[in-house]
Amino acid sequence: MIIGYIGLGNMGGPMCRNIIKGGNEVVVFDLNPAAVQQCVEIGGKAGASLAETVAQADIIMTSLPMPTDVEAVALGPGGILENAKDGAIYVDLSTNSPTVVKRIAAALAEKGVKMLDAPVSGGVAGAEAATIAIMIGGDRQAFQSCLPVFESFGKKIVHTGELGSGSVAKLVNNMLAFCNMTAAAEAMMLGAAAGIDHDTLSEVINNSSGASFAYRTMNHKVKKGDWSPNFAINLANKDMRLALQLAEELDVPMNIAPQVKAVFHAARSMGWGGDDVTALMRVYETTMRRSVRD
Ligand code: NAD
């Protein structure tokens, strides 16, 4: 069985390398040759083009930034619709819109290709350690066929139901995580402005009811003043946009999430879209003209 893997970035790269290390035959494709090389060095095969990568694959996987990137690779020229084998399974690991997922799946179904939406959670560290969660929507038989591959790069693997439900689970999770993260930034700045030492405050919070995964993640990066991207603000902004779109479609009132989205929008406007999501702290630091560590 051949896996065609497209999109070898911060998440896609380590996930793909774990699939290769699991003993699978993998053909890889990315616009960045250095990312391809890293997979070739451990036994992956470089695809000559997107079309050639797709054409030989029994399972095609993508991990791409935006829904428009996924749609271009799936339905655009030289992509999956044009080149996939009859009976191939397409797995999108990107964080995508459930509406876009369903549109792509409908087009591919006419060619005998089944699609699963399988977004992941656990960050770059989790992708490297093969401990990420994978939430998968779509045909159960296709899910079972791909399960050994999922097990080679993930730990908590959940079939969430019908196609699109993986994306829904992911967007709900990320909306919650980013609301928590923004609250953590606000709390840190309030503490700093009130004069409490940053490390003392974090010792208290980490042993109290305010602690969270989001707080710990934020604290780790803020402490080092390190905004290098594990998960870019641009991607987090996309997740908030897609979650709010879903809420709009379903007429669910959102009170907190739109304000958090505005913080991400501000960070992007200040030119930090490529920085790590924890750099949202800089919106507060710039407003207050001080660091939380001073
Ligand atoms: P990234 O920007 O680091 O990587 C994207 C990769 O796709 C790049 O290597 C780029 O060259 C490649 N690419 C883009 N367009 C392409 C095309 N047309 N053909 C071939 N290659 C193409 O992004 P990432 O952080 O790895 O995220 C990938 C997906 O995973 C996103 O949907 C993101 O929301 C999701 N995600 C990311 C994280 C994280 O912590 N970074 C966590 C969970 C989910």
mmCIF file with all atom_site columns, N, CA, C and O in Angstrom, residues 8 19 26 28 115 195 292:
data_model
loop_
_atom_site.group_PDB
_atom_site.id
_atom_site.type_symbol
_atom_site.label_atom_id
_atom_site.label_alt_id
_atom_site.label_comp_id
_atom_site.label_asym_id
_atom_site.label_entity_id
_atom_site.label_seq_id
_atom_site.pdbx_PDB_ins_code
_atom_site.Cartn_x
_atom_site.Cartn_y
_atom_site.Cartn_z
_atom_site.occupancy
_atom_site.B_iso_or_equiv
_atom_site.pdbx_formal_charge
_atom_site.auth_seq_id
_atom_site.auth_comp_id
_atom_site.auth_asym_id
_atom_site.auth_atom_id
_atom_site.pdbx_PDB_model_num
ATOM 1  N N  . LEU A 1 8   ? 4.257   19.236 4.158  1.00 0.00 ? 8   LEU A N  1
ATOM 2  C CA . LEU A 1 8   ? 5.247   18.751 5.134  1.00 0.00 ? 8   LEU A CA 1
ATOM 3  C C  . LEU A 1 8   ? 5.742   19.896 6.014  1.00 0.00 ? 8   LEU A C  1
ATOM 4  O O  . LEU A 1 8   ? 6.939   20.093 6.173  1.00 0.00 ? 8   LEU A O  1
ATOM 5  N N  . ILE A 1 19  ? 5.015   8.322  9.998  1.00 0.00 ? 19  ILE A N  1
ATOM 6  C CA . ILE A 1 19  ? 4.390   7.300  9.125  1.00 0.00 ? 19  ILE A CA 1
ATOM 7  C C  . ILE A 1 19  ? 5.495   6.513  8.414  1.00 0.00 ? 19  ILE A C  1
ATOM 8  O O  . ILE A 1 19  ? 5.433   5.286  8.306  1.00 0.00 ? 19  ILE A O  1
ATOM 9  N N  . VAL A 1 26  ? 5.910   5.590  1.587  1.00 0.00 ? 26  VAL A N  1
ATOM 10 C CA . VAL A 1 26  ? 5.323   6.934  1.496  1.00 0.00 ? 26  VAL A CA 1
ATOM 11 C C  . VAL A 1 26  ? 6.001   7.755  0.386  1.00 0.00 ? 26  VAL A C  1
ATOM 12 O O  . VAL A 1 26  ? 7.218   7.864  0.343  1.00 0.00 ? 26  VAL A O  1
ATOM 13 N N  . VAL A 1 28  ? 6.172   11.614 -0.998 1.00 0.00 ? 28  VAL A N  1
ATOM 14 C CA . VAL A 1 28  ? 5.874   12.923 -0.395 1.00 0.00 ? 28  VAL A CA 1
ATOM 15 C C  . VAL A 1 28  ? 5.965   14.045 -1.426 1.00 0.00 ? 28  VAL A C  1
ATOM 16 O O  . VAL A 1 28  ? 6.733   13.972 -2.383 1.00 0.00 ? 28  VAL A O  1
ATOM 17 N N  . MET A 1 115 ? -13.579 10.152 1.125  1.00 0.00 ? 115 MET A N  1
ATOM 18 C CA . MET A 1 115 ? -12.804 11.141 1.900  1.00 0.00 ? 115 MET A CA 1
ATOM 19 C C  . MET A 1 115 ? -13.097 11.016 3.395  1.00 0.00 ? 115 MET A C  1
ATOM 20 O O  . MET A 1 115 ? -14.237 10.754 3.799  1.00 0.00 ? 115 MET A O  1
ATOM 21 N N  . GLY A 1 195 ? 1.905   44.652 39.819 1.00 0.00 ? 195 GLY A N  1
ATOM 22 C CA . GLY A 1 195 ? 3.217   44.609 40.470 1.00 0.00 ? 195 GLY A CA 1
ATOM 23 C C  . GLY A 1 195 ? 3.642   43.267 41.022 1.00 0.00 ? 195 GLY A C  1
ATOM 24 O O  . GLY A 1 195 ? 4.688   43.174 41.667 1.00 0.00 ? 195 GLY A O  1
ATOM 25 N N  . VAL A 1 292 ? 5.315   41.657 30.282 1.00 0.00 ? 292 VAL A N  1
ATOM 26 C CA . VAL A 1 292 ? 4.802   41.098 31.555 1.00 0.00 ? 292 VAL A CA 1
ATOM 27 C C  . VAL A 1 292 ? 5.950   40.657 32.441 1.00 0.00 ? 292 VAL A C  1
ATOM 28 O O  . VAL A 1 292 ? 5.739   40.344 33.611 1.00 0.00 ? 292 VAL A O  1
#
